[in-house]
């Protein structure tokens, strides 16, 4: 176990000495700070919402929304939802949670996609780069089995993905805290359930869902990129193929939807948010258990293929 | 144990091509063995098999009695190696590279890292990034990583590649010291005989995947061989037949000069006989490298097949 830990330490050292890693971290930091400033400037909340006058504030806001719709039909689509939410608070006499760090975190879960992209880049390079540098030869002539080396690399990608997730969430939270303050111990927000009714839910739950579900998908994409890169020793091929599947995966499923076997397509089972109360499963009768089974089958298959190629391969004249 | 490395009837087939066609040789403790052959002879392929980077189609490699295929970890634990070029992480410092490999082997202290840095003479640039290193500096760093865990077998593929004469001499002295004082068995490969001849005890000549000869560099026979003289004379054919009449003399000619193997004492006699038969003598000199000649005799022209 200690040996495995040392190997992960090595991988992390190499990763964080590469300039590309710092470009990713830098880019993310700039985007997060920019997002904070943008939100602060454009989305200033009515300060009365945090006081006893919140009812008046919501009523005035709704009037404003109505007026916009009257002037231009176009606003209907956006504003109807906001009006409905405001009405919900007024009718149930619940003061909306004021905007703060947690809301900022919740609103910006889209950045998980960027973490996904970064992690896929790392996964696509971690084995292929050793071939490109020629260092694979020095790596594989140590008293360590190829299996251990391969899985230490895989584990390192996961460590990287998790660190970046932590960096994202903590970063957003700190920026939010500085710019908007903290909303209080038990923040709530509204979601619309699949039947269209509004429901008040804990913001924590929302954050876990909006970061957790995409992360499950990212893990699969990381594993896919890792496998392709290990088999073909090619960074760009792994990156290209994985990103292509990342963006077209659901579409691919839709194309083959009419066939019975389509339910075994991986991309029907990477998004587990289909089972949350606000969504419907991707096909009728899909259950969490079935999705987990298909997901796990692909996961194990990808790792087995990578392992098989890596342990059997001749390291000759690349 | 007498032999630290035993290679028995090793074959390598890639695709349909037989690249190594049955190599057998053993290396003793404290011996420096040179693997010499033209480009494409199969030196690197042999070395890759010895360190387990590629599979062995047929035959076996044993290191201190352990099969490199069946007991990989135990066998490789005893080996330090550079395969082909000393490729290290270009974006890390030399020191971090060594740190990296030290973590992959048991019980290597920081002191040991400093020690090998000193051995290869990289104290000054060790904290600079490897991408700024010259080829010679990389070669030294390659040797340093191979030495980290005090291996009993050192395998170096073209260790002199890219080194200047001073660098080659340093490596040579260091390798000799390791072999003589610490009993390390060393295999060095090269296609330049002259570069490794002086550091080797024995030299195996490999061509087209076959070992065609093993020369004992340090034996008496070789010192005899060193006494090859070049005769620049005219006409060559006639001179050759005159020289061939002498006893204990071996004569060869390539159309431009005659090469004579004999003891130094017989030279005056040879010159006298040539002069008596009106042969024009332009020069007689001691041919410098003997094993080199044997080498080219054995492998013929330097043709990659
Ligand atoms: N992966 C491979 N696939 C097919 N043939 C190969 C492969 N690797 C090497 N060879 C062939 O094997 C032969 C031996 O190559 P090798 O690299 O062992 O030669 P070498 O003696 O090390 O030459 P050099 O002095 O140029 O380093 C060559 O003919 C080469 O073309
Ligand atoms: Mg070679």
XYZ file of C-alpha atoms and ligand atoms in Angstrom:
655
model
C 0.000 0.000 0.000
C 2.844 2.328 0.821
C 4.312 1.586 -2.607
C 1.006 2.507 -4.235
C 0.965 5.739 -2.280
C 4.500 6.560 -3.454
C 3.469 5.958 -7.045
C 0.507 8.297 -6.696
C 2.824 10.859 -5.162
C 5.041 10.553 -8.232
C 2.125 11.006 -10.588
C 0.880 14.051 -8.718
C 4.377 15.540 -8.718
C 4.650 15.111 -12.488
C 1.149 16.458 -13.022
C 1.711 19.615 -11.032
C 5.088 20.263 -12.636
C 3.510 20.332 -16.077
C 2.683 23.760 -17.371
C -0.584 22.575 -18.893
C -1.946 21.735 -15.444
C -1.286 25.257 -14.228
C -2.913 26.707 -17.316
C -6.028 24.743 -16.420
C -5.982 25.822 -12.789
C -5.311 29.438 -13.810
C -8.060 29.459 -16.407
C -10.550 28.062 -13.941
C -9.600 30.641 -11.297
C -10.015 33.512 -13.735
C -13.398 32.229 -14.890
C -14.671 31.794 -11.337
C -13.623 35.263 -10.242
C -15.035 36.723 -13.450
C -18.309 34.944 -12.825
C -18.438 36.340 -9.307
C -17.910 39.900 -10.488
C -20.399 39.484 -13.317
C -23.042 38.162 -10.953
C -22.362 40.960 -8.508
C -22.692 43.649 -11.177
C -25.600 42.312 -13.212
C -27.694 40.422 -10.751
C -27.982 42.768 -7.790
C -30.827 41.550 -5.614
C -33.393 43.828 -4.101
C -31.966 44.465 -0.619
C -35.471 44.536 0.818
C -35.726 40.773 0.249
C -33.499 40.262 3.284
C -35.729 42.426 5.476
C -39.368 42.436 6.651
C -40.315 44.234 3.472
C -39.699 41.136 1.324
C -43.406 40.801 0.450
C -43.545 44.278 -1.047
C -40.333 43.581 -2.938
C -41.699 40.356 -4.472
C -44.982 42.012 -5.418
C -43.192 44.881 -7.112
C -40.936 42.454 -8.920
C -43.924 40.534 -10.252
C -45.516 43.779 -11.487
C -42.303 44.524 -13.298
C -42.304 41.047 -14.888
C -45.947 41.470 -16.014
C -45.141 44.789 -17.569
C -42.264 43.293 -19.522
C -44.530 40.573 -20.877
C -47.163 43.112 -21.844
C -44.554 45.038 -23.785
C -43.035 42.031 -25.496
C -44.421 38.515 -25.737
C -40.872 37.284 -25.910
C -40.392 37.660 -22.149
C -43.270 35.293 -21.410
C -41.089 32.207 -21.431
C -38.603 33.592 -18.907
C -40.788 35.607 -16.659
C -43.714 33.204 -16.212
C -41.517 30.904 -14.159
C -40.204 33.744 -11.980
C -43.708 35.050 -11.354
C -44.870 31.604 -10.353
C -41.997 31.236 -7.904
C -42.637 34.617 -6.340
C -46.314 33.738 -5.986
C -45.356 30.532 -4.237
C -43.392 32.439 -1.600
C -46.187 34.969 -1.146
C -49.005 32.426 -0.934
C -47.159 30.209 1.522
C -45.802 33.208 3.372
C -42.222 31.961 3.228
C -39.419 34.486 2.988
C -37.088 33.473 0.127
C -33.541 32.613 1.081
C -31.342 35.592 0.406
C -28.643 35.267 -2.224
C -25.283 34.138 -0.800
C -22.244 31.923 -1.177
C -24.196 28.658 -1.331
C -26.570 30.031 -3.958
C -23.532 31.111 -5.954
C -22.097 27.608 -5.704
C -25.427 26.094 -6.688
C -25.956 28.389 -9.668
C -22.538 27.716 -11.174
C -22.529 23.930 -11.294
C -22.029 24.283 -15.067
C -18.308 24.586 -14.301
C -18.315 20.878 -13.506
C -18.187 20.406 -17.279
C -14.896 22.259 -17.326
C -13.551 20.046 -14.547
C -14.697 17.127 -16.672
C -12.793 18.482 -19.655
C -9.633 19.014 -17.592
C -9.838 15.562 -16.065
C -10.315 13.982 -19.475
C -7.258 15.853 -20.735
C -5.233 14.482 -17.827
C -6.632 10.967 -18.264
C -5.810 11.049 -21.974
C -2.209 12.010 -21.270
C -1.171 10.107 -18.212
C -0.147 6.905 -20.018
C 0.321 8.256 -23.552
C 2.757 10.927 -22.363
C 5.088 8.329 -20.858
C 5.267 6.734 -24.296
C 5.803 10.101 -25.940
C 8.586 11.058 -23.537
C 10.102 7.588 -23.752
C 10.052 7.386 -19.961
C 7.756 4.370 -20.061
C 10.926 2.281 -20.410
C 12.352 3.590 -17.164
C 9.005 3.211 -15.445
C 8.548 -0.441 -16.320
C 11.991 -1.677 -15.295
C 11.339 -1.277 -11.568
C 10.375 -4.002 -9.138
C 6.727 -3.054 -9.496
C 4.184 -4.930 -11.552
C 2.679 -3.270 -14.594
C -0.739 -3.722 -13.035
C 0.249 -1.638 -10.014
C 1.744 1.060 -12.216
C -1.328 1.260 -14.411
C -3.755 1.498 -11.516
C -1.651 4.038 -9.682
C -1.981 6.170 -12.784
C -5.722 5.641 -12.933
C -6.075 6.454 -9.253
C -4.022 9.609 -9.816
C -6.460 10.841 -12.431
C -9.286 10.310 -9.949
C -7.310 12.172 -7.291
C -6.825 15.001 -9.772
C -10.527 15.095 -10.678
C -11.520 15.129 -7.016
C -8.987 17.856 -6.175
C -10.300 19.980 -9.017
C -13.879 19.440 -7.842
C -12.870 20.505 -4.348
C -11.042 23.499 -5.796
C -14.125 24.455 -7.804
C -16.584 24.181 -4.947
C -14.371 25.808 -2.337
C -13.368 28.501 -4.838
C -16.960 29.338 -5.697
C -17.911 29.319 -2.042
C -15.119 31.670 -1.007
C -15.775 34.059 -3.889
C -19.490 33.931 -3.057
C -18.792 34.554 0.592
C -16.702 37.625 -0.169
C -19.134 39.076 -2.698
C -22.533 38.043 -1.382
C -22.171 36.820 2.194
C -23.646 33.657 3.661
C -27.344 32.856 3.421
C -27.747 31.135 6.796
C -27.767 27.648 8.152
C -30.614 26.059 6.205
C -31.042 27.678 2.809
C -33.933 26.527 0.645
C -34.783 26.975 -2.995
C -37.643 26.090 -5.297
C -37.627 23.324 -7.864
C -40.425 22.209 -10.121
C -41.241 18.534 -9.808
C -41.946 16.432 -12.893
C -45.699 17.073 -12.510
C -45.081 20.806 -12.692
C -45.777 21.724 -9.062
C -43.257 23.765 -7.114
C -41.457 22.273 -4.178
C -39.190 23.849 -1.588
C -35.940 21.925 -1.231
C -32.722 22.252 0.725
C -30.017 24.043 -1.248
C -27.467 21.555 0.070
C -29.389 18.763 -1.595
C -29.427 20.757 -4.810
C -25.685 21.289 -4.687
C -24.960 17.622 -4.058
C -27.216 16.630 -6.964
C -25.940 19.203 -9.429
C -22.308 18.443 -8.724
C -22.654 14.757 -7.950
C -24.601 13.551 -10.995
C -22.297 15.156 -13.572
C -19.312 13.873 -11.628
C -20.552 10.303 -11.980
C -20.650 10.895 -15.732
C -17.181 12.428 -15.653
C -15.781 9.336 -13.937
C -17.010 7.227 -16.821
C -15.546 9.616 -19.396
C -12.237 9.665 -17.538
C -12.176 5.888 -17.586
C -12.975 5.873 -21.290
C -10.218 8.368 -22.093
C -7.783 6.445 -19.914
C -8.577 3.222 -21.738
C -8.239 4.703 -25.231
C -4.998 6.424 -24.315
C -3.570 3.235 -22.826
C -4.530 1.097 -25.793
C -3.534 3.458 -28.586
C -0.740 5.318 -26.781
C -2.221 8.464 -28.285
C -3.108 11.516 -26.323
C -5.026 13.295 -29.062
C -6.992 10.267 -30.135
C -8.173 9.602 -26.583
C -9.070 13.239 -26.108
C -10.860 13.540 -29.439
C -12.867 10.348 -29.120
C -13.877 11.010 -25.518
C -14.944 14.593 -26.104
C -16.887 13.511 -29.163
C -18.754 10.929 -27.098
C -19.181 13.396 -24.236
C -21.101 15.776 -26.484
C -22.898 13.300 -28.706
C -23.481 10.437 -26.258
C -27.120 11.212 -25.578
C -27.722 11.853 -29.262
C -26.255 8.468 -30.120
C -28.722 6.899 -27.752
C -31.613 8.764 -29.381
C -30.617 7.493 -32.838
C -30.835 3.884 -31.767
C -33.727 4.338 -29.376
C -36.089 2.286 -31.495
C -34.026 -0.877 -31.182
C -34.504 -3.122 -28.199
C -30.775 -3.347 -27.499
C -30.499 0.417 -27.174
C -31.128 0.128 -23.463
C -27.638 -1.305 -23.138
C -26.022 1.772 -24.663
C -23.723 3.323 -22.097
C -24.959 6.866 -22.563
C -28.449 5.975 -21.431
C -26.942 5.259 -18.022
C -24.374 7.920 -17.279
C -26.810 10.606 -16.167
C -28.354 9.476 -12.904
C -30.297 12.704 -12.490
C -32.912 10.978 -14.674
C -34.058 9.275 -11.473
C -34.500 12.433 -9.404
C -38.023 13.596 -8.711
C -37.851 16.506 -11.132
C -36.941 14.292 -14.103
C -38.171 11.225 -15.947
C -36.004 8.212 -16.827
C -34.491 8.245 -20.299
C -36.660 5.290 -21.322
C -39.724 3.909 -19.708
C -39.055 1.286 -17.093
C -35.407 2.177 -16.531
C -34.487 1.657 -12.898
C -31.531 2.907 -10.881
C -30.434 -0.678 -10.368
C -30.400 -1.380 -14.109
C -28.466 1.819 -14.798
C -25.930 1.026 -12.092
C -25.477 -2.467 -13.526
C -24.881 -1.241 -17.075
C -22.624 1.556 -15.832
C -20.566 -0.882 -13.762
C -20.311 -3.359 -16.621
C -18.861 -0.740 -18.975
C -16.593 0.590 -16.242
C -15.101 -2.816 -15.540
C -14.837 -3.573 -19.262
C -12.905 -0.352 -19.948
C -10.482 -0.967 -17.109
C -9.996 -4.602 -18.085
C -9.211 -3.670 -21.687
C -6.701 -1.049 -20.569
C -5.153 -3.485 -18.114
C -4.924 -6.277 -20.651
C -3.186 -4.104 -23.238
C -0.845 -2.496 -20.762
C 0.365 -5.662 -19.110
C 0.757 -7.694 -22.294
C 2.324 -5.109 -24.528
C 5.869 -5.118 -25.894
C 7.513 -1.789 -25.138
C 9.483 -1.583 -28.372
C 10.487 1.155 -30.739
C 7.772 3.764 -30.408
C 27.001 -17.904 -8.044
C 29.331 -17.863 -10.962
C 27.177 -16.176 -13.584
C 25.003 -13.201 -12.767
C 23.332 -13.081 -16.166
C 22.503 -16.158 -18.167
C 20.978 -15.856 -21.576
C 20.038 -19.162 -23.080
C 18.845 -19.685 -26.612
C 16.867 -16.467 -26.700
C 14.709 -15.790 -29.748
C 12.546 -12.827 -30.622
C 10.006 -12.771 -33.357
C 8.061 -9.610 -34.133
C 5.290 -10.293 -36.571
C 6.770 -12.724 -39.052
C 10.266 -11.364 -38.690
C 12.913 -13.212 -36.705
C 14.844 -10.425 -35.052
C 16.888 -12.414 -32.573
C 17.763 -15.917 -33.659
C 19.020 -17.793 -30.664
C 21.452 -15.942 -28.430
C 23.335 -17.743 -25.716
C 25.893 -16.163 -23.439
C 26.588 -15.646 -19.756
C 28.228 -12.895 -17.823
C 30.293 -13.374 -14.703
C 30.218 -11.347 -11.545
C 32.346 -8.248 -11.951
C 32.705 -8.647 -15.673
C 32.146 -5.960 -18.276
C 30.624 -7.409 -21.398
C 30.352 -5.425 -24.616
C 27.635 -6.113 -27.113
C 28.815 -4.874 -30.480
C 27.077 -4.886 -33.779
C 26.060 -2.656 -36.653
C 22.826 -0.677 -36.671
C 19.849 -2.968 -36.621
C 21.819 -5.986 -35.423
C 19.482 -6.550 -32.500
C 21.379 -5.071 -29.540
C 18.521 -2.962 -28.267
C 16.047 -5.765 -28.853
C 18.217 -8.116 -26.795
C 18.483 -5.563 -24.020
C 14.733 -4.949 -24.035
C 14.213 -8.655 -23.492
C 16.769 -8.712 -20.700
C 14.876 -6.060 -18.742
C 11.422 -7.422 -19.464
C 10.197 -4.604 -21.660
C 9.352 -7.048 -24.413
C 8.396 -10.670 -24.228
C 10.834 -13.460 -25.050
C 9.548 -15.575 -27.915
C 11.699 -18.537 -26.991
C 14.502 -19.174 -24.526
C 15.222 -17.644 -21.164
C 16.984 -14.757 -19.446
C 18.057 -15.293 -15.851
C 19.441 -12.678 -13.543
C 21.033 -14.076 -10.392
C 19.127 -17.242 -11.133
C 15.731 -15.547 -11.380
C 13.855 -15.663 -14.655
C 13.031 -12.192 -15.925
C 9.673 -13.429 -17.145
C 8.568 -15.630 -14.282
C 10.117 -13.766 -11.324
C 10.111 -10.303 -12.828
C 10.212 -8.315 -9.586
C 13.022 -10.289 -8.001
C 15.059 -10.353 -11.184
C 14.644 -6.687 -12.075
C 15.399 -5.599 -8.512
C 19.022 -6.465 -9.269
C 19.138 -4.516 -12.517
C 19.857 -0.928 -13.359
C 19.452 0.007 -16.995
C 19.334 2.542 -19.770
C 17.477 1.339 -22.836
C 18.255 3.176 -26.046
C 18.358 6.878 -25.173
C 18.306 8.063 -21.585
C 14.858 9.593 -21.817
C 13.899 11.418 -18.656
C 11.136 13.845 -17.778
C 12.157 17.026 -19.609
C 10.014 19.356 -17.506
C 11.478 18.232 -14.178
C 14.875 18.922 -12.697
C 17.489 16.188 -12.708
C 17.023 15.874 -8.973
C 13.262 15.447 -9.191
C 13.799 12.789 -11.850
C 16.013 10.866 -9.468
C 13.567 11.402 -6.625
C 10.840 10.035 -8.850
C 12.696 6.798 -9.572
C 13.932 6.474 -6.014
C 10.330 6.245 -4.858
C 9.830 3.252 -7.110
C 12.434 1.153 -5.348
C 12.759 0.176 -1.731
C 15.039 1.969 0.738
C 16.709 4.683 -1.276
C 17.737 7.550 0.944
C 18.273 11.191 0.066
C 21.966 10.607 0.808
C 22.091 7.905 -1.841
C 20.614 10.324 -4.386
C 23.288 12.890 -3.541
C 25.889 10.161 -3.786
C 24.967 9.092 -7.329
C 24.734 12.724 -8.411
C 28.305 13.090 -7.295
C 29.394 9.882 -8.955
C 28.207 11.072 -12.354
C 29.398 14.616 -11.735
C 26.105 16.435 -12.097
C 26.207 18.409 -8.833
C 25.973 21.772 -10.540
C 23.073 21.352 -12.960
C 21.112 18.849 -10.884
C 18.389 21.347 -9.969
C 17.948 22.569 -13.506
C 15.267 21.254 -15.798
C 16.339 18.265 -17.868
C 15.204 19.920 -21.098
C 18.125 22.291 -20.685
C 20.602 19.408 -20.412
C 22.969 18.490 -23.211
C 22.894 14.940 -24.514
C 25.952 14.118 -22.441
C 24.346 15.438 -19.275
C 21.241 13.369 -19.974
C 23.409 10.333 -20.487
C 24.963 10.923 -17.065
C 21.580 11.372 -15.461
C 20.533 8.144 -17.128
C 23.474 6.381 -15.551
C 22.619 7.979 -12.208
C 19.062 6.620 -12.207
C 20.389 3.195 -13.153
C 22.756 3.223 -10.165
C 20.313 4.467 -7.511
C 19.516 1.109 -5.968
C 23.075 -0.316 -6.171
C 22.187 -2.974 -8.726
C 24.373 -6.032 -9.180
C 23.729 -5.935 -12.907
C 24.074 -2.802 -14.964
C 22.740 -2.782 -18.515
C 23.626 0.223 -20.605
C 22.488 0.562 -24.208
C 24.896 2.883 -26.015
C 26.080 4.689 -22.881
C 28.744 6.546 -24.828
C 26.282 7.933 -27.337
C 26.566 11.706 -27.289
C 29.510 11.857 -24.933
C 32.708 13.698 -25.737
C 36.027 11.836 -25.393
C 36.448 13.077 -21.832
C 32.960 11.927 -20.984
C 33.572 8.529 -22.514
C 36.749 8.177 -20.492
C 34.933 9.077 -17.291
C 32.186 6.553 -17.926
C 34.800 3.970 -18.792
C 36.693 4.547 -15.580
C 33.529 4.511 -13.567
C 32.279 1.296 -15.118
C 35.632 -0.400 -14.555
C 35.604 0.692 -10.943
C 32.076 -0.608 -10.403
C 33.003 -3.940 -11.923
C 36.345 -4.351 -10.189
C 35.578 -2.901 -6.776
C 31.921 -3.665 -6.317
C 31.634 -6.788 -8.440
C 28.888 -5.373 -10.621
C 28.306 -7.176 -13.889
C 27.954 -4.714 -16.715
C 26.591 -5.067 -20.220
C 27.293 -2.195 -22.567
C 26.201 -2.065 -26.152
C 27.608 0.053 -28.912
C 28.100 0.101 -32.623
C 31.378 1.918 -32.104
C 33.865 -0.672 -31.043
C 36.586 1.832 -30.295
C 34.423 3.539 -27.706
C 33.835 0.569 -25.483
C 36.707 -1.725 -26.325
C 38.801 -0.338 -23.495
C 36.185 -0.855 -20.811
C 35.208 -4.408 -21.702
C 36.573 -7.739 -20.567
C 34.786 -9.579 -23.321
C 33.009 -8.499 -26.420
C 30.157 -10.304 -28.117
C 29.701 -9.497 -31.753
C 26.134 -9.583 -32.913
C 24.916 -9.435 -36.462
C 21.453 -10.019 -37.871
C 20.254 -11.241 -34.524
C 22.980 -13.806 -34.098
C 26.021 -13.828 -31.895
C 28.816 -14.514 -34.334
C 31.801 -14.327 -32.010
C 32.879 -13.609 -28.474
C 36.282 -11.992 -28.187
C 38.327 -11.977 -25.026
C 39.636 -8.435 -25.043
C 42.039 -8.785 -22.164
C 43.684 -12.078 -23.121
C 47.191 -12.508 -24.488
C 45.889 -13.344 -27.888
C 44.555 -9.870 -28.305
C 47.856 -8.267 -27.468
C 49.329 -10.364 -30.243
C 46.592 -9.229 -32.487
C 47.438 -5.668 -31.689
C 50.630 -6.174 -33.609
C 49.190 -5.696 -36.998
C 51.267 -3.664 -39.407
C 50.230 -1.840 -42.489
C 52.586 -1.993 -45.463
C 52.200 0.599 -48.181
C 54.103 -0.933 -51.050
C 54.100 -1.356 -54.812
C 53.350 -3.652 -56.513
C 51.010 -5.137 -53.970
C 50.436 -8.571 -55.484
C 54.103 -9.380 -55.729
C 54.827 -8.032 -52.257
C 52.038 -10.123 -50.809
C 53.431 -13.341 -52.180
C 56.895 -12.453 -50.902
C 55.584 -11.757 -47.414
C 53.525 -14.926 -47.397
C 56.689 -16.985 -47.704
C 57.771 -15.986 -44.207
C 56.894 -18.130 -41.225
C 54.646 -16.965 -38.323
C 53.299 -14.218 -40.469
C 49.703 -13.672 -41.491
C 49.140 -11.553 -44.546
C 46.041 -9.866 -45.880
C 45.595 -7.149 -48.447
C 42.752 -4.997 -49.678
C 44.210 -3.734 -52.952
C 45.606 -0.581 -51.414
C 47.730 -1.856 -48.586
C 48.923 -5.055 -47.022
C 48.112 -5.941 -43.430
C 50.600 -8.162 -41.733
C 50.176 -9.822 -38.405
C 53.465 -10.704 -36.818
C 55.802 -9.966 -33.980
C 57.655 -6.717 -34.083
C 61.047 -8.453 -34.285
C 60.301 -9.887 -37.685
C 59.627 -6.513 -39.329
C 63.266 -5.762 -40.340
C 63.520 -9.174 -41.950
C 60.318 -8.572 -43.911
C 61.473 -5.169 -45.123
C 64.821 -6.600 -46.156
C 63.210 -9.285 -48.293
C 60.943 -6.738 -49.944
C 63.855 -4.448 -50.775
C 65.851 -7.335 -52.208
C 63.036 -8.097 -54.671
C 62.787 -4.427 -55.799
C 59.503 -3.672 -54.087
C 58.932 0.051 -53.497
C 58.199 0.732 -49.839
C 56.288 3.931 -49.056
C 55.625 3.237 -45.451
C 55.272 0.647 -42.713
C 53.148 1.456 -39.697
C 51.553 -0.193 -36.712
C 47.838 -0.653 -37.318
C 46.075 0.850 -34.362
C 43.006 -1.160 -33.649
C 42.965 -4.837 -33.965
C 39.642 -5.929 -32.610
C 38.162 -3.308 -34.874
C 39.611 -5.146 -37.845
C 38.395 -8.433 -36.526
C 35.048 -6.790 -36.046
C 34.795 -5.706 -39.634
C 36.199 -9.023 -40.776
C 33.400 -10.688 -38.941
C 30.480 -8.495 -39.804
C 31.639 -7.555 -43.276
C 30.463 -4.212 -44.519
C 28.305 -2.185 -42.233
C 25.120 -3.039 -44.012
C 21.756 -3.061 -42.341
C 19.831 -6.055 -43.602
N 8.886 -3.047 -32.955
C 9.528 -3.592 -33.989
N 8.851 -4.142 -35.002
C 9.485 -4.690 -36.045
N 10.809 -4.728 -36.180
C 11.552 -4.192 -35.216
C 10.956 -3.589 -34.058
N 11.941 -3.138 -33.267
C 13.083 -3.441 -33.886
N 12.864 -4.066 -35.053
C 13.888 -4.565 -36.000
O 14.768 -5.355 -35.265
C 16.085 -5.209 -35.719
C 17.005 -4.945 -34.553
O 16.766 -3.685 -34.017
P 17.545 -3.133 -32.754
O 16.941 -1.837 -32.389
O 17.579 -4.196 -31.733
O 18.993 -2.914 -33.353
P 20.293 -2.298 -32.631
O 21.313 -3.341 -32.715
O 19.948 -1.793 -31.295
O 20.649 -1.114 -33.624
P 21.250 0.345 -33.322
O 22.725 0.238 -33.366
O 20.748 1.137 -34.486
O 20.720 0.822 -32.033
C 16.049 -4.091 -36.744
O 16.133 -4.684 -38.027
C 14.718 -3.444 -36.564
O 14.217 -3.013 -37.798
Mg 20.012 0.147 -30.412
